[in-house]
Amino acid sequence: MEDLKQYPISIGEVIRARQMIATRMPVSQLIYYPILSQVLGFDVYVKHENQNVTGSFKIRGGLNVMAHIQAKGIAGVVTFSTGNHGLSVAYAAKQFGLPAIVVVPEGANPAKMRLMQAAGATVLARGKNFDESALVVADICTERGYYYIHPANEPHLINGVGSEFIEVLEQQPDINAVILPLGGGSEVAAASVVFQALKPQVEIYAVQAKASSAAYQSWKSQQICQSDNQTFAGGFATGTAYELTFGLYRRSLSDFVLLQENEILQGIALAGHYTHQLLEGAGASTLMAAIKLRTRLRGKKVMLQFSGANASSDEIQQAYGLPEFSQGIAHSNTFSLV
């Protein structure tokens, strides 16, 4: 099974993954937003990965991983996650007829646990934190012969996620820049592979929570770093950069934006105001990053990726109570677009 972890990551493998994924899910929409474009001073295109089944981009990687696991005759899969990665594994495993176990820490969000169970996985609440949960995963692999799907260090996952950016280039060949959220880094790594191969002049911008900024610190220092992990936004919630994904994006980013926790909530509110989309924190972060980068991006065609829709009720209540939800950017005291 370890040969799966050593599989090549390349544009050829992304194209191969895309062909399989196209049989399992529709192309996600890339929508031009004229009012946002007028307000920000550049052409705004949103890639709506939030509308995918399971509510995030991660299903692309999940489907590609499962296709290869099924081909090898592996008995089942296991991972640990409290969010979109676990949902992706649960749904994709069911599609390929594979049993899946998702291990979560004790006290994990019960709503997310129910979603993973509904998607087809067995959900086990074990351990007080992810370190303790990881030990349970190792035991399951040994006892049952299951394959452990890492949330980032997984070549087939990255190749699968890359299918999104093949779609982007087909939908808008003249795109100049993309803005992507960065947690574990599979999406930014996949974008780096695709654009370097097919359109290297595309600028790639990453965004992360300042309260969980391991990837940013790693990029700045050009070596893997650990950091505090305090953000409420699950898509950003990691305390380390990961070797495989970091190696792919470390030299490919044009810039990296950090957001305060209140700015992440403002992004959710603004996405609701301008696009009528309900998003989670990381999913809406690209809009806030675009505001910060607007001078640099002026006059360009820019893709903002809405990566996920699985927000908690607390996130939505806080965000939609902000003036940005009802007033937008132009009428908010928070932003100056002069």
Tab-separated table of C-alpha atoms in Angstrom:
chain	number	residue	atom	x	y	z
A	1	MET	CA	0.000	0.000	0.000
A	2	GLU	CA	2.924	2.344	0.575
A	3	ASP	CA	3.479	2.631	-3.179
A	4	LEU	CA	0.329	4.780	-3.271
A	5	LYS	CA	2.158	7.352	-1.143
A	6	GLN	CA	5.050	7.389	-3.669
A	7	TYR	CA	2.907	7.880	-6.766
A	8	PRO	CA	3.955	10.697	-9.159
A	9	ILE	CA	2.260	14.081	-9.094
A	10	SER	CA	2.219	15.604	-12.580
A	11	ILE	CA	0.044	17.315	-15.164
A	12	GLY	CA	-0.351	13.954	-16.920
A	13	GLU	CA	-1.710	12.369	-13.736
A	14	VAL	CA	-4.001	15.358	-13.149
A	15	ILE	CA	-5.456	14.958	-16.652
A	16	ARG	CA	-5.907	11.244	-16.037
A	17	ALA	CA	-7.657	11.968	-12.731
A	18	ARG	CA	-9.857	14.586	-14.369
A	19	GLN	CA	-11.116	12.044	-16.906
A	20	MET	CA	-12.255	9.712	-14.127
A	21	ILE	CA	-13.684	12.485	-11.949
A	22	ALA	CA	-15.745	13.785	-14.882
A	23	THR	CA	-17.675	10.505	-14.803
A	24	ARG	CA	-18.518	10.972	-11.115
A	25	MET	CA	-19.360	14.662	-10.694
A	26	PRO	CA	-20.287	17.678	-12.855
A	27	VAL	CA	-17.953	20.562	-13.679
A	28	SER	CA	-18.300	23.246	-10.998
A	29	GLN	CA	-19.472	26.661	-12.094
A	30	LEU	CA	-17.114	29.570	-12.787
A	31	ILE	CA	-19.276	32.680	-12.509
A	32	TYR	CA	-18.409	36.277	-13.374
A	33	TYR	CA	-19.682	38.826	-10.819
A	34	PRO	CA	-20.041	42.288	-12.413
A	35	ILE	CA	-20.842	44.237	-9.229
A	36	LEU	CA	-17.871	42.785	-7.335
A	37	SER	CA	-15.718	43.465	-10.396
A	38	GLN	CA	-16.799	47.104	-10.424
A	39	VAL	CA	-16.213	47.530	-6.693
A	40	LEU	CA	-12.771	45.867	-6.653
A	41	GLY	CA	-11.406	47.159	-9.955
A	42	PHE	CA	-10.725	43.830	-11.644
A	43	ASP	CA	-12.749	41.055	-13.268
A	44	VAL	CA	-13.951	38.721	-10.529
A	45	TYR	CA	-14.685	35.106	-11.403
A	46	VAL	CA	-15.726	32.728	-8.626
A	47	LYS	CA	-15.085	28.995	-8.888
A	48	HIS	CA	-17.969	27.489	-6.919
A	49	GLU	CA	-16.424	24.414	-5.349
A	50	ASN	CA	-18.814	25.080	-2.468
A	51	GLN	CA	-21.572	23.688	-4.685
A	52	ASN	CA	-19.942	20.272	-5.089
A	53	VAL	CA	-21.394	17.231	-3.393
A	54	THR	CA	-20.101	17.222	0.231
A	55	GLY	CA	-19.831	21.015	-0.050
A	56	SER	CA	-16.122	21.407	-0.855
A	57	PHE	CA	-13.323	20.920	-3.374
A	58	LYS	CA	-11.991	17.937	-1.433
A	59	ILE	CA	-14.364	15.463	-3.075
A	60	ARG	CA	-12.141	15.625	-6.183
A	61	GLY	CA	-9.191	14.192	-4.307
A	62	GLY	CA	-11.347	11.689	-2.480
A	63	LEU	CA	-12.737	10.242	-5.697
A	64	ASN	CA	-9.297	9.894	-7.269
A	65	VAL	CA	-7.810	8.220	-4.200
A	66	MET	CA	-10.668	5.726	-4.021
A	67	ALA	CA	-10.363	4.774	-7.683
A	68	HIS	CA	-6.737	3.747	-7.133
A	69	ILE	CA	-7.453	2.019	-3.810
A	70	GLN	CA	-10.261	-0.023	-5.342
A	71	ALA	CA	-8.005	-1.024	-8.254
A	72	LYS	CA	-5.479	-2.428	-5.766
A	73	GLY	CA	-8.086	-4.500	-3.957
A	74	ILE	CA	-7.499	-2.831	-0.587
A	75	ALA	CA	-10.049	-3.804	2.058
A	76	GLY	CA	-11.075	-0.308	3.198
A	77	VAL	CA	-9.917	3.145	4.242
A	78	VAL	CA	-9.442	5.106	7.440
A	79	THR	CA	-8.606	8.713	8.211
A	80	PHE	CA	-8.994	11.261	10.955
A	81	SER	CA	-10.802	14.530	10.396
A	82	THR	CA	-13.463	16.771	11.856
A	83	GLY	CA	-14.469	18.420	8.599
A	84	ASN	CA	-14.398	18.424	4.818
A	85	HIS	CA	-11.656	15.826	4.435
A	86	GLY	CA	-13.657	13.304	6.433
A	87	LEU	CA	-16.803	14.066	4.425
A	88	SER	CA	-14.891	13.572	1.190
A	89	VAL	CA	-13.472	10.227	2.311
A	90	ALA	CA	-16.872	9.046	3.537
A	91	TYR	CA	-18.751	9.943	0.357
A	92	ALA	CA	-16.087	8.801	-2.105
A	93	ALA	CA	-15.590	5.464	-0.339
A	94	LYS	CA	-19.311	4.776	-0.569
A	95	GLN	CA	-19.260	5.568	-4.291
A	96	PHE	CA	-16.590	2.911	-4.818
A	97	GLY	CA	-18.125	0.357	-2.464
A	98	LEU	CA	-15.371	0.607	0.140
A	99	PRO	CA	-15.872	0.664	3.911
A	100	ALA	CA	-14.570	3.844	5.532
A	101	ILE	CA	-13.774	4.772	9.125
A	102	VAL	CA	-13.300	8.388	10.188
A	103	VAL	CA	-11.741	8.897	13.615
A	104	VAL	CA	-12.520	12.175	15.384
A	105	PRO	CA	-11.407	13.472	18.787
A	106	GLU	CA	-13.844	13.105	21.653
A	107	GLY	CA	-16.113	16.129	21.819
A	108	ALA	CA	-15.950	16.803	18.063
A	109	ASN	CA	-18.764	18.770	16.424
A	110	PRO	CA	-21.770	16.401	16.467
A	111	ALA	CA	-23.268	18.005	13.346
A	112	LYS	CA	-20.133	17.224	11.313
A	113	MET	CA	-20.113	13.687	12.721
A	114	ARG	CA	-23.703	13.170	11.560
A	115	LEU	CA	-22.814	14.416	8.071
A	116	MET	CA	-19.948	11.931	7.817
A	117	GLN	CA	-22.188	9.113	9.026
A	118	ALA	CA	-24.882	10.102	6.541
A	119	ALA	CA	-22.257	10.051	3.780
A	120	GLY	CA	-21.567	6.402	4.603
A	121	ALA	CA	-18.665	6.283	7.057
A	122	THR	CA	-18.310	4.693	10.467
A	123	VAL	CA	-17.360	7.558	12.785
A	124	LEU	CA	-15.355	6.781	15.931
A	125	ALA	CA	-14.829	9.399	18.640
A	126	ARG	CA	-11.493	8.426	20.161
A	127	GLY	CA	-8.811	10.380	21.994
A	128	LYS	CA	-8.707	13.876	23.437
A	129	ASN	CA	-6.871	15.375	20.418
A	130	PHE	CA	-5.663	14.510	16.933
A	131	ASP	CA	-2.425	12.965	18.228
A	132	GLU	CA	-4.370	10.443	20.268
A	133	SER	CA	-6.822	9.890	17.395
A	134	ALA	CA	-3.892	9.165	15.087
A	135	LEU	CA	-2.860	6.240	17.290
A	136	VAL	CA	-6.317	4.732	16.832
A	137	VAL	CA	-5.978	5.118	13.059
A	138	ALA	CA	-2.661	3.238	13.145
A	139	ASP	CA	-4.261	0.374	15.078
A	140	ILE	CA	-7.121	0.112	12.564
A	141	CYS	CA	-4.665	-0.034	9.663
A	142	THR	CA	-2.779	-2.855	11.348
A	143	GLU	CA	-5.812	-4.850	12.455
A	144	ARG	CA	-7.977	-4.552	9.344
A	145	GLY	CA	-5.513	-3.915	6.542
A	146	TYR	CA	-7.109	-0.541	5.748
A	147	TYR	CA	-5.333	2.250	3.906
A	148	TYR	CA	-4.739	5.499	5.788
A	149	ILE	CA	-5.682	8.533	3.690
A	150	HIS	CA	-3.609	11.500	4.839
A	151	PRO	CA	-5.347	14.893	4.427
A	152	ALA	CA	-2.355	16.398	2.582
A	153	ASN	CA	0.556	13.993	1.990
A	154	GLU	CA	-1.381	11.963	-0.560
A	155	PRO	CA	-0.362	12.070	-4.266
A	156	HIS	CA	-3.668	10.789	-5.666
A	157	LEU	CA	-5.523	13.364	-3.600
A	158	ILE	CA	-3.441	16.202	-5.066
A	159	ASN	CA	-3.774	14.898	-8.624
A	160	GLY	CA	-7.537	14.716	-8.164
A	161	VAL	CA	-7.832	18.233	-6.781
A	162	GLY	CA	-5.874	19.483	-9.803
A	163	SER	CA	-8.887	18.688	-11.996
A	164	GLU	CA	-10.440	21.934	-10.746
A	165	PHE	CA	-7.771	24.032	-12.416
A	166	ILE	CA	-8.036	22.201	-15.742
A	167	GLU	CA	-11.681	23.264	-15.634
A	168	VAL	CA	-10.753	26.871	-14.836
A	169	LEU	CA	-8.488	27.128	-17.882
A	170	GLU	CA	-11.211	25.664	-20.083
A	171	GLN	CA	-13.858	27.998	-18.658
A	172	GLN	CA	-11.721	31.181	-18.747
A	173	PRO	CA	-8.476	30.702	-20.734
A	174	ASP	CA	-7.484	34.344	-20.171
A	175	ILE	CA	-7.338	34.100	-16.361
A	176	ASN	CA	-4.410	36.099	-14.914
A	177	ALA	CA	-4.497	35.222	-11.218
A	178	VAL	CA	-6.094	32.847	-8.726
A	179	ILE	CA	-6.661	33.268	-4.982
A	180	LEU	CA	-6.881	30.083	-2.916
A	181	PRO	CA	-7.285	29.246	0.786
A	182	LEU	CA	-4.420	27.255	2.285
A	183	GLY	CA	-4.756	24.823	5.170
A	184	GLY	CA	-3.073	21.493	4.525
A	185	GLY	CA	-2.138	22.785	1.093
A	186	SER	CA	-3.512	20.167	-1.315
A	187	GLU	CA	-5.358	22.744	-3.388
A	188	VAL	CA	-2.520	25.260	-3.683
A	189	ALA	CA	-0.127	22.400	-4.458
A	190	ALA	CA	-2.443	21.140	-7.197
A	191	ALA	CA	-2.810	24.631	-8.655
A	192	SER	CA	0.972	24.963	-8.736
A	193	VAL	CA	1.295	21.735	-10.736
A	194	VAL	CA	-1.397	22.656	-13.262
A	195	PHE	CA	-0.528	26.282	-13.888
A	196	GLN	CA	3.224	25.716	-14.038
A	197	ALA	CA	2.596	23.140	-16.749
A	198	LEU	CA	-0.154	24.826	-18.759
A	199	LYS	CA	-0.014	28.575	-18.056
A	200	PRO	CA	2.963	29.527	-15.886
A	201	GLN	CA	2.219	33.258	-16.060
A	202	VAL	CA	-0.854	32.802	-13.845
A	203	GLU	CA	-0.237	34.384	-10.435
A	204	ILE	CA	-1.139	32.199	-7.440
A	205	TYR	CA	-2.077	33.911	-4.173
A	206	ALA	CA	-2.694	32.020	-0.934
A	207	VAL	CA	-4.718	33.089	2.101
A	208	GLN	CA	-4.668	31.704	5.632
A	209	ALA	CA	-5.803	32.597	9.147
A	210	LYS	CA	-3.255	34.536	11.171
A	211	ALA	CA	-4.305	32.458	14.191
A	212	SER	CA	-3.213	29.260	12.372
A	213	SER	CA	-0.397	30.411	10.132
A	214	ALA	CA	1.990	27.454	9.888
A	215	ALA	CA	1.879	27.397	6.090
A	216	TYR	CA	2.524	31.141	5.862
A	217	GLN	CA	5.462	30.922	8.260
A	218	SER	CA	6.826	27.965	6.306
A	219	TRP	CA	6.545	29.873	3.030
A	220	LYS	CA	8.266	32.927	4.491
A	221	SER	CA	11.155	30.896	5.902
A	222	GLN	CA	11.194	28.342	3.046
A	223	GLN	CA	11.201	25.485	5.536
A	224	ILE	CA	8.438	23.564	7.287
A	225	CYS	CA	7.306	25.248	10.506
A	226	GLN	CA	4.830	24.511	13.282
A	227	SER	CA	2.688	27.210	14.842
A	228	ASP	CA	-0.240	27.828	17.152
A	229	ASN	CA	-3.527	26.566	15.776
A	230	GLN	CA	-6.281	28.743	17.199
A	231	THR	CA	-8.587	29.737	14.322
A	232	PHE	CA	-12.301	28.971	14.356
A	233	ALA	CA	-12.151	28.291	10.600
A	234	GLY	CA	-11.819	24.535	10.162
A	235	GLY	CA	-10.397	24.785	6.647
A	236	PHE	CA	-7.366	26.632	8.044
A	237	ALA	CA	-7.018	24.687	11.281
A	238	THR	CA	-3.624	23.041	11.087
A	239	GLY	CA	-0.558	23.630	13.218
A	240	THR	CA	2.013	22.564	10.646
A	241	ALA	CA	2.853	22.654	6.964
A	242	TYR	CA	3.028	19.274	5.233
A	243	GLU	CA	6.054	17.987	3.387
A	244	LEU	CA	4.452	16.875	0.134
A	245	THR	CA	2.203	19.871	-0.480
A	246	PHE	CA	4.760	22.397	0.791
A	247	GLY	CA	7.342	21.067	-1.617
A	248	LEU	CA	4.985	21.833	-4.507
A	249	TYR	CA	3.843	25.349	-3.553
A	250	ARG	CA	6.853	26.749	-1.672
A	251	ARG	CA	8.284	28.552	-4.719
A	252	SER	CA	5.146	29.087	-6.784
A	253	LEU	CA	3.237	31.727	-4.800
A	254	SER	CA	3.106	35.373	-5.870
A	255	ASP	CA	2.080	36.409	-2.350
A	256	PHE	CA	0.405	35.183	0.814
A	257	VAL	CA	-2.357	36.998	2.747
A	258	LEU	CA	-3.133	36.516	6.441
A	259	LEU	CA	-6.559	37.291	7.900
A	260	GLN	CA	-7.633	38.112	11.426
A	261	GLU	CA	-10.555	36.139	12.833
A	262	ASN	CA	-12.969	39.059	12.418
A	263	GLU	CA	-11.865	39.431	8.791
A	264	ILE	CA	-12.721	35.785	8.123
A	265	LEU	CA	-16.235	36.462	9.434
A	266	GLN	CA	-16.455	39.576	7.261
A	267	GLY	CA	-15.597	37.412	4.253
A	268	ILE	CA	-18.533	35.105	5.007
A	269	ALA	CA	-20.801	38.148	5.281
A	270	LEU	CA	-19.561	39.731	2.045
A	271	ALA	CA	-19.892	36.470	0.138
A	272	GLY	CA	-23.499	36.288	1.302
A	273	HIS	CA	-24.141	39.894	0.279
A	274	TYR	CA	-22.599	39.810	-3.202
A	275	THR	CA	-23.025	36.184	-4.306
A	276	HIS	CA	-25.895	34.889	-2.141
A	277	GLN	CA	-23.732	31.892	-1.237
A	278	LEU	CA	-23.514	30.432	2.263
A	279	LEU	CA	-19.843	29.705	2.934
A	280	GLU	CA	-17.574	28.558	5.725
A	281	GLY	CA	-14.661	30.708	6.899
A	282	ALA	CA	-11.908	29.344	4.682
A	283	GLY	CA	-14.334	29.160	1.771
A	284	ALA	CA	-15.052	32.889	1.842
A	285	SER	CA	-11.529	33.997	2.736
A	286	THR	CA	-10.520	34.541	-0.874
A	287	LEU	CA	-12.911	37.482	-1.123
A	288	MET	CA	-11.244	39.201	1.828
A	289	ALA	CA	-7.829	38.462	0.341
A	290	ALA	CA	-8.981	40.012	-2.946
A	291	ILE	CA	-9.886	43.220	-1.116
A	292	LYS	CA	-6.393	43.382	0.379
A	293	LEU	CA	-4.779	42.652	-2.997
A	294	ARG	CA	-7.028	44.902	-5.098
A	295	THR	CA	-4.338	47.433	-6.049
A	296	ARG	CA	-1.985	44.699	-7.234
A	297	LEU	CA	-4.755	42.960	-9.175
A	298	ARG	CA	-6.273	46.024	-10.848
A	299	GLY	CA	-7.414	45.383	-14.402
A	300	LYS	CA	-6.766	41.614	-14.287
A	301	LYS	CA	-9.010	38.590	-14.644
A	302	VAL	CA	-8.972	36.930	-11.222
A	303	MET	CA	-10.443	33.646	-10.029
A	304	LEU	CA	-11.541	33.512	-6.389
A	305	GLN	CA	-12.094	30.002	-5.149
A	306	PHE	CA	-15.066	29.402	-2.866
A	307	SER	CA	-13.702	26.196	-1.378
A	308	GLY	CA	-16.354	25.070	1.075
A	309	ALA	CA	-19.889	25.559	2.361
A	310	ASN	CA	-19.864	23.560	5.596
A	311	ALA	CA	-20.114	26.418	8.082
A	312	SER	CA	-21.292	25.965	11.628
A	313	SER	CA	-24.446	27.739	12.771
A	314	ASP	CA	-22.324	29.904	15.094
A	315	GLU	CA	-20.163	31.088	12.164
A	316	ILE	CA	-23.197	32.039	10.117
A	317	GLN	CA	-24.963	33.806	12.967
A	318	GLN	CA	-21.888	35.881	13.780
A	319	ALA	CA	-21.103	36.705	10.166
A	320	TYR	CA	-24.621	37.592	9.098
A	321	GLY	CA	-24.956	39.888	12.079
A	322	LEU	CA	-22.164	42.103	10.699
A	323	PRO	CA	-22.944	45.257	8.674
A	324	GLU	CA	-21.066	43.822	5.681
A	325	PHE	CA	-23.829	41.274	5.162
A	326	SER	CA	-26.494	43.929	4.609
A	327	GLN	CA	-24.338	46.805	3.336
A	328	GLY	CA	-21.497	45.223	1.388
A	329	ILE	CA	-18.114	46.875	0.944
A	330	ALA	CA	-19.005	50.301	-0.373
A	331	HIS	CA	-21.185	51.191	2.615
A	332	SER	CA	-18.982	49.636	5.286
A	333	ASN	CA	-16.742	51.684	7.557
A	334	THR	CA	-14.259	48.814	7.640
A	335	PHE	CA	-12.901	49.184	4.105
A	336	SER	CA	-11.440	52.047	2.147
A	337	LEU	CA	-11.416	51.450	-1.589
A	338	VAL	CA	-9.945	54.796	-2.506
